[in-house]
C-alpha positions in Angstrom: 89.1 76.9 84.6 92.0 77.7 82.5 94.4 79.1 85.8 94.4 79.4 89.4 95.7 82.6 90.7 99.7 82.5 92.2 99.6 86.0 93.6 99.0 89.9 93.2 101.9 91.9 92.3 102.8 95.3 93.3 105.1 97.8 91.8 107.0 100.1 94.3 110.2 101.3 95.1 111.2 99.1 98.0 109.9 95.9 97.8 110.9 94.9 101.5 109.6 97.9 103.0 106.1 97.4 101.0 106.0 93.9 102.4 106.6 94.9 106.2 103.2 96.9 105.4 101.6 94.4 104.2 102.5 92.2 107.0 101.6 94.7 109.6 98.2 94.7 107.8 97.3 91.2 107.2 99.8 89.4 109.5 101.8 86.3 107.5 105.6 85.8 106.6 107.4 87.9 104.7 109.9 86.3 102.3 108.7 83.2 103.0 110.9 80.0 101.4 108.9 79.2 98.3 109.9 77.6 95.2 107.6 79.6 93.0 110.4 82.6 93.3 113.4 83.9 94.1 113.3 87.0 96.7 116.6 89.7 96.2 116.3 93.4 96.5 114.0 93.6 93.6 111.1 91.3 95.0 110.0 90.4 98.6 106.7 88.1 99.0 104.2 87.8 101.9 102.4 84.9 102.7 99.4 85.7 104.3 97.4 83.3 107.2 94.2 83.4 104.7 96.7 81.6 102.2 96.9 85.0 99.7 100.5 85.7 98.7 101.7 89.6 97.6 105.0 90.1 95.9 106.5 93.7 95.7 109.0 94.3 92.4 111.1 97.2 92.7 110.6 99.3 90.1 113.2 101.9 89.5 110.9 104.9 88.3 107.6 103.6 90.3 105.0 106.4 89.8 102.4 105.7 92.3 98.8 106.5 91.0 97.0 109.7 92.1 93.7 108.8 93.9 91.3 109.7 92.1 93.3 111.8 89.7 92.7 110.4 86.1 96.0 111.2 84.9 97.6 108.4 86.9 94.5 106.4 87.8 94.9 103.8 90.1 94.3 100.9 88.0 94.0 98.6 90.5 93.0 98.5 94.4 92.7 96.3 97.3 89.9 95.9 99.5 90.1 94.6 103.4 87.4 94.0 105.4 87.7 95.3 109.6 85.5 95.0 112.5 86.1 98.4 113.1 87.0 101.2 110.8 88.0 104.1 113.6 90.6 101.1 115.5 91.8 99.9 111.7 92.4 103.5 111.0 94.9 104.4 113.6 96.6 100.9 113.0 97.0 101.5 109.2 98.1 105.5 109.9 101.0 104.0 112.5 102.2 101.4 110.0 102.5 104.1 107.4 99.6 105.0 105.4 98.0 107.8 104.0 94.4 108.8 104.7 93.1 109.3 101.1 89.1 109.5 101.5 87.6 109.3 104.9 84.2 108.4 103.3 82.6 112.0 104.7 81.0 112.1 101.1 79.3 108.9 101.3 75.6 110.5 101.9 74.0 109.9 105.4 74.5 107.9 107.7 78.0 106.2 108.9 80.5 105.6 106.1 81.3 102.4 105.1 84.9 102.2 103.8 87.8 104.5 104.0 90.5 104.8 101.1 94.3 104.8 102.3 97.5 104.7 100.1 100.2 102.3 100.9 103.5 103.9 101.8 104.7 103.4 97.9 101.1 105.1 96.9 99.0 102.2 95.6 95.3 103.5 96.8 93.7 100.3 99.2 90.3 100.3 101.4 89.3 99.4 104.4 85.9 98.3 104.4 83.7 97.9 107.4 82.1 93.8 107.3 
């Protein structure tokens, strides 16, 4: 093992805002005291109950991908498993996010996952466990 990973990193436009999704998602602190980094107004943290930490940078001219456009692919997504995709829906939609995929196209049978964006546009599942 050559590292051990500190965190995942975001890019958006409002780092504190991102966070307070985040939170409302996964639960945790958000700007928790940690001498690993500073929080200002260009990065907020969350520290998760699972022990995962997020940090949001503010990027000035944040272009948020364009599921599943290939001229801004999304480069990255996140994955979260739920109980219950219909309930985790309509939690996700009130905190802010945008239905991207409902998973109609998934062949027969009841869909598995749903694609959302975050409110700054980064693409994320839900995935039924």
């Amino acid at each position: 093992m050559i590292a051990e990973l500190q965190c995942v990193v975001l890019d958006c436009p409002d780092p504190l805002e991102l966070a307070e999704f985040y939170r409302s998602l996964l639960g945790g602190a958000v700007n928790q005291p940690d001498r690993r980094w500073a929080v200002d107004e260009g990065w907020a943290t969350l520290h998760t109950p699972s022990g995962s930490v997020f940090a949001f940078q503010r990027v000035a001219d944040h272009r948020p991908p364009s599921w599943p456009d290939p001229a801004r692919p999304q480069q990255f997504h996140l994955d979260f498993g739920v109980p219950d995709l219909d309930r985790a829906q309509e939690r996700v939609l009130a905190c802010g996010a945008t239905l991207l995929d409902d998973g109609s196209g998934q062949g027969s049978g009841e869909p598995g996952w749903r694609v959302y964006a975050d409110p700054a546009g980064h693409p994320f599942c839900l995935v039924r466990h």
